GROMACS .gro file of C-alpha atoms in nm:
model
  410
    1MET     CA    1  -1.665  -0.981  -2.440
    2SER     CA    2  -1.298  -1.048  -2.365
    3TRP     CA    3  -1.021  -1.161  -2.598
    4GLN     CA    4  -1.047  -1.502  -2.431
    5ASP     CA    5  -1.411  -1.518  -2.539
    6ASP     CA    6  -1.316  -1.420  -2.895
    7ALA     CA    7  -1.042  -1.683  -2.906
    8GLY     CA    8  -1.271  -1.952  -2.766
    9ARG     CA    9  -1.538  -1.869  -3.021
   10ASP     CA   10  -1.330  -1.812  -3.334
   11LEU     CA   11  -1.010  -2.017  -3.314
   12VAL     CA   12  -0.972  -2.389  -3.377
   13ARG     CA   13  -0.926  -2.567  -3.044
   14SER     CA   14  -0.617  -2.766  -3.140
   15PHE     CA   15  -0.399  -2.531  -2.931
   16GLY     CA   16  -0.615  -2.512  -2.619
   17GLU     CA   17  -0.664  -2.185  -2.433
   18ARG     CA   18  -0.419  -1.905  -2.513
   19MET     CA   19  -0.213  -1.803  -2.212
   20ALA     CA   20  -0.196  -1.428  -2.278
   21MET     CA   21  -0.271  -1.158  -2.533
   22PHE     CA   22   0.052  -0.999  -2.647
   23VAL     CA   23   0.031  -0.673  -2.838
   24ARG     CA   24   0.390  -0.553  -2.874
   25GLY     CA   25   0.747  -0.678  -2.864
   26GLU     CA   26   1.093  -0.523  -2.857
   27GLY     CA   27   1.420  -0.709  -2.821
   28ALA     CA   28   1.379  -0.984  -2.562
   29TYR     CA   29   1.058  -0.835  -2.422
   30LEU     CA   30   0.684  -0.864  -2.481
   31TRP     CA   31   0.393  -0.651  -2.358
   32ASP     CA   32   0.041  -0.780  -2.300
   33ASP     CA   33  -0.289  -0.602  -2.353
   34ALA     CA   34  -0.276  -0.464  -1.999
   35GLY     CA   35   0.065  -0.307  -2.058
   36ARG     CA   36   0.262  -0.557  -1.850
   37ARG     CA   37   0.616  -0.640  -1.966
   38TYR     CA   38   0.751  -0.996  -1.990
   39LEU     CA   39   1.100  -1.129  -2.053
   40ASP     CA   40   1.066  -1.364  -2.350
   41PHE     CA   41   1.301  -1.660  -2.306
   42LEU     CA   42   1.104  -1.881  -2.545
   43GLY     CA   43   1.149  -1.671  -2.858
   44GLY     CA   44   0.841  -1.808  -3.032
   45ILE     CA   45   0.990  -2.157  -2.977
   46ALA     CA   46   1.337  -2.087  -3.118
   47VAL     CA   47   1.203  -1.860  -3.393
   48ASN     CA   48   1.287  -1.502  -3.298
   49SER     CA   49   1.662  -1.516  -3.354
   50LEU     CA   50   1.700  -1.138  -3.340
   51GLY     CA   51   1.427  -1.083  -3.082
   52HIS     CA   52   1.120  -0.871  -3.149
   53ALA     CA   53   1.103  -0.574  -3.389
   54HIS     CA   54   1.475  -0.581  -3.468
   55PRO     CA   55   1.558  -0.289  -3.702
   56VAL     CA   56   1.722  -0.522  -3.957
   57PHE     CA   57   1.409  -0.738  -3.975
   58VAL     CA   58   1.176  -0.437  -3.996
   59GLU     CA   59   1.380  -0.258  -4.261
   60ALA     CA   60   1.417  -0.566  -4.481
   61LEU     CA   61   1.045  -0.641  -4.462
   62ALA     CA   62   0.943  -0.284  -4.544
   63ARG     CA   63   1.198  -0.241  -4.823
   64GLN     CA   64   1.109  -0.565  -4.998
   65ALA     CA   65   0.733  -0.516  -4.952
   66ALA     CA   66   0.768  -0.185  -5.132
   67THR     CA   67   0.972  -0.347  -5.411
   68LEU     CA   68   0.844  -0.697  -5.495
   69THR     CA   69   0.667  -0.960  -5.286
   70HIS     CA   70   0.556  -1.255  -5.497
   71VAL     CA   71   0.586  -1.371  -5.857
   72SER     CA   72   0.543  -1.753  -5.830
   73ASN     CA   73   0.812  -2.013  -5.887
   74TYR     CA   74   0.786  -1.986  -6.262
   75PHE     CA   75   1.035  -1.701  -6.211
   76ALA     CA   76   1.342  -1.621  -6.000
   77THR     CA   77   1.404  -1.314  -5.786
   78PRO     CA   78   1.731  -1.172  -5.650
   79PRO     CA   79   1.647  -1.236  -5.280
   80GLN     CA   80   1.560  -1.598  -5.355
   81LEU     CA   81   1.889  -1.667  -5.529
   82GLN     CA   82   2.089  -1.477  -5.269
   83LEU     CA   83   1.934  -1.670  -4.980
   84ALA     CA   84   1.989  -2.004  -5.153
   85ALA     CA   85   2.357  -1.921  -5.203
   86THR     CA   86   2.388  -1.809  -4.840
   87LEU     CA   87   2.230  -2.128  -4.704
   88LYS     CA   88   2.458  -2.342  -4.920
   89ARG     CA   89   2.762  -2.152  -4.794
   90LEU     CA   90   2.663  -2.170  -4.427
   91ALA     CA   91   2.574  -2.540  -4.450
   92GLY     CA   92   2.891  -2.620  -4.644
   93THR     CA   93   2.719  -2.799  -4.931
   94GLY     CA   94   2.976  -2.704  -5.191
   95GLU     CA   95   2.888  -2.635  -5.551
   96ARG     CA   96   2.652  -2.933  -5.586
   97GLY     CA   97   2.417  -2.824  -5.309
   98ARG     CA   98   2.061  -2.716  -5.387
   99VAL     CA   99   1.781  -2.546  -5.191
  100TYR     CA  100   1.405  -2.601  -5.196
  101PHE     CA  101   1.201  -2.330  -5.023
  102GLY     CA  102   0.874  -2.382  -4.837
  103ASN     CA  103   0.688  -2.187  -4.570
  104SER     CA  104   0.744  -2.386  -4.251
  105GLY     CA  105   0.938  -2.664  -4.086
  106ALA     CA  106   0.665  -2.912  -4.165
  107GLU     CA  107   0.685  -2.822  -4.534
  108ALA     CA  108   1.062  -2.859  -4.529
  109ASN     CA  109   1.028  -3.203  -4.371
  110GLU     CA  110   0.757  -3.303  -4.619
  111ALA     CA  111   1.005  -3.219  -4.894
  112ALA     CA  112   1.267  -3.431  -4.714
  113PHE     CA  113   1.019  -3.720  -4.690
  114LYS     CA  114   0.964  -3.701  -5.066
  115LEU     CA  115   1.339  -3.683  -5.122
  116ALA     CA  116   1.374  -4.005  -4.924
  117ARG     CA  117   1.094  -4.166  -5.123
  118LEU     CA  118   1.260  -4.070  -5.453
  119HIS     CA  119   1.587  -4.222  -5.337
  120GLY     CA  120   1.410  -4.534  -5.218
  121ARG     CA  121   1.213  -4.571  -5.540
  122GLU     CA  122   1.525  -4.530  -5.749
  123SER     CA  123   1.724  -4.785  -5.547
  124GLY     CA  124   1.451  -5.030  -5.438
  125ARG     CA  125   1.456  -4.926  -5.072
  126PRO     CA  126   1.111  -4.913  -4.906
  127ARG     CA  127   1.209  -4.825  -4.547
  128ILE     CA  128   1.263  -4.489  -4.374
  129LEU     CA  129   1.402  -4.483  -4.020
  130THR     CA  130   1.339  -4.219  -3.756
  131LEU     CA  131   1.385  -4.217  -3.379
  132GLU     CA  132   1.150  -4.281  -3.093
  133ASN     CA  133   1.023  -3.956  -2.938
  134ALA     CA  134   1.129  -3.762  -3.249
  135PHE     CA  135   0.920  -3.468  -3.362
  136HIS     CA  136   0.921  -3.370  -3.729
  137GLY     CA  137   0.582  -3.201  -3.773
  138ARG     CA  138   0.205  -3.242  -3.767
  139THR     CA  139   0.116  -3.284  -4.134
  140MET     CA  140   0.035  -3.641  -4.234
  141GLY     CA  141   0.378  -3.710  -4.382
  142THR     CA  142   0.575  -3.550  -4.103
  143LEU     CA  143   0.347  -3.704  -3.840
  144ALA     CA  144   0.444  -4.045  -3.976
  145LEU     CA  145   0.808  -3.946  -3.915
  146THR     CA  146   0.725  -3.827  -3.564
  147GLY     CA  147   0.797  -4.095  -3.303
  148LYS     CA  148   0.511  -4.014  -3.068
  149PRO     CA  149   0.228  -4.273  -3.086
  150ALA     CA  150  -0.012  -4.058  -2.883
  151MET     CA  151   0.009  -3.784  -3.144
  152GLN     CA  152  -0.039  -4.030  -3.430
  153GLU     CA  153  -0.328  -4.233  -3.290
  154PRO     CA  154  -0.618  -3.993  -3.370
  155PHE     CA  155  -0.506  -3.975  -3.734
  156SER     CA  156  -0.420  -4.337  -3.808
  157PRO     CA  157  -0.345  -4.505  -4.037
  158MET     CA  158  -0.013  -4.334  -4.093
  159VAL     CA  159   0.174  -4.301  -4.420
  160PRO     CA  160   0.343  -4.642  -4.447
  161GLY     CA  161   0.709  -4.731  -4.464
  162VAL     CA  162   0.837  -4.543  -4.158
  163GLU     CA  163   0.996  -4.723  -3.861
  164HIS     CA  164   1.084  -4.567  -3.525
  165ILE     CA  165   1.387  -4.710  -3.352
  166PRO     CA  166   1.537  -4.657  -3.004
  167VAL     CA  167   1.788  -4.374  -2.971
  168THR     CA  168   2.098  -4.591  -2.948
  169ILE     CA  169   2.381  -4.668  -3.185
  170GLU     CA  170   2.316  -5.040  -3.129
  171ALA     CA  171   1.954  -5.005  -3.244
  172LEU     CA  172   2.067  -4.814  -3.550
  173GLU     CA  173   2.322  -5.081  -3.638
  174ALA     CA  174   2.055  -5.349  -3.606
  175ALA     CA  175   1.793  -5.166  -3.814
  176LEU     CA  176   2.004  -5.016  -4.093
  177ASP     CA  177   2.057  -5.237  -4.396
  178ASP     CA  178   2.035  -5.215  -4.774
  179THR     CA  179   1.653  -5.184  -4.765
  180VAL     CA  180   1.665  -4.844  -4.591
  181ALA     CA  181   1.617  -4.534  -4.806
  182ALA     CA  182   1.693  -4.276  -4.536
  183LEU     CA  183   1.749  -4.203  -4.171
  184VAL     CA  184   1.582  -3.882  -4.051
  185VAL     CA  185   1.717  -3.746  -3.722
  186GLU     CA  186   1.724  -3.433  -3.505
  187PRO     CA  187   2.065  -3.337  -3.359
  188ILE     CA  188   1.877  -3.250  -3.038
  189GLN     CA  189   1.524  -3.380  -2.980
  190GLY     CA  190   1.361  -3.050  -2.889
  191GLU     CA  191   1.002  -3.157  -2.839
  192ALA     CA  192   1.112  -3.465  -2.644
  193GLY     CA  193   1.257  -3.235  -2.379
  194VAL     CA  194   1.576  -3.097  -2.539
  195VAL     CA  195   1.737  -3.440  -2.538
  196GLU     CA  196   2.081  -3.473  -2.697
  197LEU     CA  197   2.173  -3.776  -2.903
  198PRO     CA  198   2.417  -4.027  -2.751
  199GLU     CA  199   2.784  -3.939  -2.786
  200GLY     CA  200   2.904  -4.024  -3.137
  201TYR     CA  201   2.556  -4.095  -3.272
  202LEU     CA  202   2.568  -3.867  -3.577
  203ALA     CA  203   2.916  -3.988  -3.673
  204ALA     CA  204   2.796  -4.348  -3.650
  205ALA     CA  205   2.481  -4.261  -3.845
  206ARG     CA  206   2.690  -4.107  -4.121
  207GLU     CA  207   2.918  -4.409  -4.140
  208LEU     CA  208   2.631  -4.660  -4.142
  209THR     CA  209   2.410  -4.477  -4.391
  210SER     CA  210   2.703  -4.432  -4.627
  211ALA     CA  211   2.794  -4.799  -4.599
  212HIS     CA  212   2.439  -4.906  -4.687
  213GLY     CA  213   2.363  -4.640  -4.949
  214ALA     CA  214   2.093  -4.467  -4.741
  215LEU     CA  215   2.042  -4.091  -4.709
  216LEU     CA  216   2.120  -3.916  -4.383
  217ILE     CA  217   1.866  -3.635  -4.341
  218VAL     CA  218   1.915  -3.403  -4.043
  219ASP     CA  219   1.618  -3.205  -3.913
  220GLU     CA  220   1.761  -2.866  -3.815
  221ILE     CA  221   1.425  -2.691  -3.774
  222GLN     CA  222   1.490  -2.609  -3.407
  223THR     CA  223   1.870  -2.638  -3.400
  224GLY     CA  224   1.959  -2.435  -3.710
  225ALA     CA  225   2.044  -2.068  -3.769
  226GLY     CA  226   2.312  -2.057  -3.499
  227ARG     CA  227   2.095  -2.162  -3.205
  228THR     CA  228   2.329  -2.434  -3.075
  229GLY     CA  229   2.649  -2.232  -3.110
  230ALA     CA  230   2.715  -2.356  -3.465
  231TRP     CA  231   2.524  -2.259  -3.776
  232PHE     CA  232   2.368  -2.607  -3.778
  233GLY     CA  233   2.363  -2.881  -3.517
  234PHE     CA  234   2.524  -3.143  -3.742
  235GLN     CA  235   2.837  -2.929  -3.763
  236HIS     CA  236   2.921  -3.008  -3.399
  237ALA     CA  237   2.969  -3.370  -3.509
  238GLY     CA  238   3.198  -3.283  -3.801
  239ILE     CA  239   2.992  -3.478  -4.055
  240THR     CA  240   2.838  -3.404  -4.395
  241PRO     CA  241   2.475  -3.516  -4.429
  242ASP     CA  242   2.284  -3.573  -4.753
  243ALA     CA  243   2.017  -3.317  -4.666
  244ILE     CA  244   1.908  -3.088  -4.386
  245THR     CA  245   1.581  -2.911  -4.317
  246VAL     CA  246   1.563  -2.560  -4.172
  247ALA     CA  247   1.292  -2.313  -4.071
  248LYS     CA  248   1.210  -2.126  -3.746
  249GLY     CA  249   1.520  -1.915  -3.674
  250ILE     CA  250   1.624  -1.853  -4.035
  251GLY     CA  251   1.327  -1.619  -4.081
  252GLY     CA  252   1.343  -1.456  -3.740
  253GLY     CA  253   0.962  -1.452  -3.724
  254PHE     CA  254   0.876  -1.461  -4.094
  255PRO     CA  255   0.728  -1.797  -4.204
  256ILE     CA  256   0.987  -1.973  -4.419
  257GLY     CA  257   1.145  -2.317  -4.439
  258ALA     CA  258   1.391  -2.493  -4.665
  259LEU     CA  259   1.535  -2.829  -4.763
  260ILE     CA  260   1.908  -2.808  -4.835
  261THR     CA  261   2.065  -3.098  -5.024
  262PHE     CA  262   2.425  -3.214  -5.061
  263GLY     CA  263   2.599  -3.412  -5.336
  264ASP     CA  264   2.402  -3.681  -5.521
  265ALA     CA  265   2.084  -3.607  -5.321
  266SER     CA  266   2.066  -3.277  -5.508
  267GLU     CA  267   1.983  -3.464  -5.828
  268LEU     CA  268   1.676  -3.653  -5.702
  269PHE     CA  269   1.404  -3.393  -5.757
  270PHE     CA  270   1.297  -3.328  -6.115
  271PRO     CA  271   1.056  -3.074  -6.268
  272GLY     CA  272   0.703  -3.130  -6.139
  273SER     CA  273   0.805  -3.358  -5.851
  274HIS     CA  274   0.744  -3.100  -5.578
  275GLY     CA  275   0.638  -2.739  -5.536
  276SER     CA  276   0.494  -2.461  -5.322
  277THR     CA  277   0.301  -2.154  -5.436
  278PHE     CA  278   0.445  -1.922  -5.175
  279GLY     CA  279   0.773  -2.102  -5.105
  280GLY     CA  280   1.076  -1.888  -5.174
  281ASN     CA  281   0.888  -1.572  -5.260
  282ALA     CA  282   1.080  -1.246  -5.270
  283LEU     CA  283   0.941  -1.112  -4.942
  284GLY     CA  284   1.021  -1.417  -4.730
  285THR     CA  285   1.366  -1.476  -4.877
  286ALA     CA  286   1.462  -1.109  -4.843
  287VAL     CA  287   1.373  -1.113  -4.473
  288ALA     CA  288   1.549  -1.445  -4.408
  289GLY     CA  289   1.856  -1.322  -4.594
  290ALA     CA  290   1.865  -1.012  -4.377
  291VAL     CA  291   1.819  -1.215  -4.058
  292LEU     CA  292   2.103  -1.453  -4.144
  293GLY     CA  293   2.318  -1.160  -4.249
  294GLU     CA  294   2.268  -0.993  -3.912
  295ILE     CA  295   2.339  -1.315  -3.722
  296GLU     CA  296   2.667  -1.339  -3.912
  297ARG     CA  297   2.757  -0.969  -3.890
  298ALA     CA  298   2.690  -0.944  -3.516
  299GLY     CA  299   2.866  -1.269  -3.426
  300LEU     CA  300   2.549  -1.418  -3.280
  301VAL     CA  301   2.649  -1.780  -3.340
  302ALA     CA  302   2.941  -1.733  -3.101
  303ASN     CA  303   2.713  -1.536  -2.869
  304ALA     CA  304   2.472  -1.832  -2.857
  305ALA     CA  305   2.756  -2.061  -2.747
  306ALA     CA  306   2.886  -1.820  -2.484
  307ARG     CA  307   2.549  -1.714  -2.346
  308GLY     CA  308   2.428  -2.072  -2.335
  309ALA     CA  309   2.723  -2.170  -2.116
  310GLN     CA  310   2.660  -1.863  -1.901
  311ILE     CA  311   2.294  -1.958  -1.850
  312ARG     CA  312   2.374  -2.319  -1.764
  313ASP     CA  313   2.628  -2.204  -1.506
  314ALA     CA  314   2.374  -1.962  -1.360
  315ILE     CA  315   2.107  -2.231  -1.337
  316ALA     CA  316   2.354  -2.464  -1.162
  317GLY     CA  317   2.403  -2.190  -0.904
  318ILE     CA  318   2.035  -2.159  -0.818
  319HIS     CA  319   2.043  -2.470  -0.592
  320SER     CA  320   1.671  -2.534  -0.612
  321PRO     CA  321   1.557  -2.884  -0.509
  322LEU     CA  322   1.340  -2.883  -0.820
  323VAL     CA  323   1.631  -2.842  -1.067
  324THR     CA  324   1.845  -3.145  -1.143
  325GLY     CA  325   2.047  -3.015  -1.439
  326CYS     CA  326   2.045  -2.884  -1.794
  327ARG     CA  327   2.052  -3.039  -2.140
  328GLY     CA  328   2.107  -2.900  -2.487
  329GLN     CA  329   2.361  -2.678  -2.659
  330GLY     CA  330   2.396  -2.305  -2.705
  331LEU     CA  331   2.066  -2.126  -2.653
  332LEU     CA  332   1.848  -2.434  -2.684
  333ILE     CA  333   1.834  -2.547  -2.322
  334GLY     CA  334   1.618  -2.796  -2.135
  335ILE     CA  335   1.609  -2.746  -1.758
  336ALA     CA  336   1.549  -3.088  -1.600
  337LEU     CA  337   1.315  -3.101  -1.300
  338ALA     CA  338   1.309  -3.352  -1.016
  339ARG     CA  339   0.931  -3.384  -1.043
  340PRO     CA  340   0.681  -3.367  -1.334
  341VAL     CA  341   0.577  -3.010  -1.255
  342ALA     CA  342   0.705  -2.817  -1.557
  343GLY     CA  343   0.355  -2.688  -1.626
  344ALA     CA  344   0.335  -2.539  -1.277
  345VAL     CA  345   0.679  -2.379  -1.312
  346VAL     CA  346   0.584  -2.228  -1.649
  347ALA     CA  347   0.259  -2.090  -1.504
  348ALA     CA  348   0.446  -1.944  -1.207
  349ALA     CA  349   0.701  -1.791  -1.443
  350GLN     CA  350   0.428  -1.612  -1.635
  351THR     CA  351   0.294  -1.459  -1.312
  352HIS     CA  352   0.646  -1.327  -1.247
  353GLY     CA  353   0.678  -1.185  -1.601
  354LEU     CA  354   0.888  -1.459  -1.762
  355ILE     CA  355   0.794  -1.661  -2.072
  356VAL     CA  356   0.933  -2.016  -2.085
  357ASN     CA  357   0.784  -2.346  -2.199
  358ALA     CA  358   0.716  -2.697  -2.071
  359ALA     CA  359   0.870  -2.924  -2.334
  360ASN     CA  360   0.744  -3.221  -2.133
  361PRO     CA  361   0.618  -3.265  -1.774
  362SER     CA  362   0.972  -3.273  -1.632
  363THR     CA  363   1.151  -3.022  -1.857
  364VAL     CA  364   1.136  -2.644  -1.888
  365ARG     CA  365   1.262  -2.532  -2.230
  366ILE     CA  366   1.425  -2.198  -2.297
  367ALA     CA  367   1.522  -2.063  -2.640
  368PRO     CA  368   1.580  -1.689  -2.604
  369PRO     CA  369   1.690  -1.454  -2.883
  370LEU     CA  370   2.050  -1.497  -2.996
  371THR     CA  371   2.101  -1.129  -2.912
  372ILE     CA  372   2.071  -1.162  -2.533
  373GLY     CA  373   2.344  -1.031  -2.303
  374ASP     CA  374   2.432  -0.994  -1.937
  375ASP     CA  375   2.131  -0.783  -1.841
  376GLU     CA  376   1.873  -1.022  -1.984
  377ILE     CA  377   2.045  -1.325  -1.832
  378ALA     CA  378   2.062  -1.164  -1.488
  379GLU     CA  379   1.693  -1.078  -1.509
  380PHE     CA  380   1.611  -1.432  -1.623
  381VAL     CA  381   1.793  -1.583  -1.327
  382ASP     CA  382   1.605  -1.360  -1.081
  383LEU     CA  383   1.267  -1.433  -1.241
  384PHE     CA  384   1.332  -1.805  -1.275
  385GLN     CA  385   1.440  -1.831  -0.911
  386ALA     CA  386   1.119  -1.659  -0.808
  387SER     CA  387   0.918  -1.890  -1.033
  388LEU     CA  388   1.080  -2.200  -0.880
  389ALA     CA  389   1.011  -2.067  -0.531
  390THR     CA  390   0.645  -2.010  -0.614
  391ALA     CA  391   0.609  -2.355  -0.766
  392THR     CA  392   0.792  -2.517  -0.472
  393GLU     CA  393   0.568  -2.344  -0.220
  394ALA     CA  394   0.260  -2.469  -0.401
  395LEU     CA  395   0.403  -2.822  -0.411
  396LEU     CA  396   0.477  -2.817  -0.038
  397LEU     CA  397   0.119  -2.714   0.033
  398ASP     CA  398  -0.010  -2.992  -0.193
  399ASP     CA  399   0.220  -3.246  -0.028
  400ALA     CA  400   0.108  -3.137   0.317
  401ALA     CA  401  -0.257  -3.166   0.218
  402ASP     CA  402  -0.198  -3.516   0.078
  403ALA     CA  403  -0.016  -3.622   0.394
  404ALA     CA  404  -0.280  -3.490   0.635
  405PRO     CA  405  -0.499  -3.763   0.791
  406ALA     CA  406  -0.850  -3.778   0.660
  407LYS     CA  407  -1.108  -3.620   0.888
  408VAL     CA  408  -1.344  -3.882   1.028
  409ASN     CA  409  -1.702  -3.784   1.103
  410ALA     CA  410  -1.815  -3.872   1.455
   0.00000   0.00000   0.00000
């Protein structure tokens, strides 16, 4: 029996077949069960901020596990309070900010959904707006926020009250009125193919939501923790939202998420209105605090900005007919393809020892550790060039086969 047999027999099939069995990681590298090394430029989908087995992560986990792991939210712990204060400082909430801890991005966005509902109930506003092609999670509440009908259809009917609007300022102006409780938006639509919002969108969203008394909730699950070259994606726009959600990179591989509120939105939750057994436990918050501390100490937010620009320049220099450009900010990059063959490019990359991801059929997504430097980028460029060449060769063979005249039997 192989590990593929075990996975096929024992794991729920919602993820399809696993692509490899990884047994060890260090820095920007992974090793499979056969001992082969791979350059990991996906980072667990923007999760492994410090890479694999970073000493700061390992030490914080071991130290806190030997001290105190979980006591329930009837009580506070030092790591919990320290992480909450750190997140408030990095997000710029000021004194009135508050933090709710969960265990994932979906949980953080569920908390944001309930925050919007509380605001709507208090002010008589039944509507919540999100964007077409948005992705906010797979739980029933967050799936309602997700603007992908194909993902929703098997689980209909959705939680009511959510409307998905086109990603334009004009559509937002038309939809936003005094019946809207909240607008929920990603600074960069990661699962849609690393698609940036139109120029000035977040500034317009802030102006319009403020004018109509609606909350502006920014989903920073994929864009937070320094990934875009700022601590949070909304900071590039120079605005102050009412709430943000974070997860993925803040834990560096440990499951943790959070809702961070600003100003009056901080007063909406009341005792008993929301909760999580494991959310904010001492172990998770200690690790996340250490991860954020290392990102800050090592200047990795600035490194994300610089290395992202370096990678985009390097990709522009590849001159492959398959590559038409790049999208995104910092180290969240979507490589646009001329044809819908991202799956083939990703498969070719794996054969060459490179881990990347097909965000959609025409986009290869990369989200490497924030710690990468010149050596890893040079290796990525070599491996990605080889992957594109392999995929192009296969495409040319397929095109030739399609163009060949059909053989006619005598």
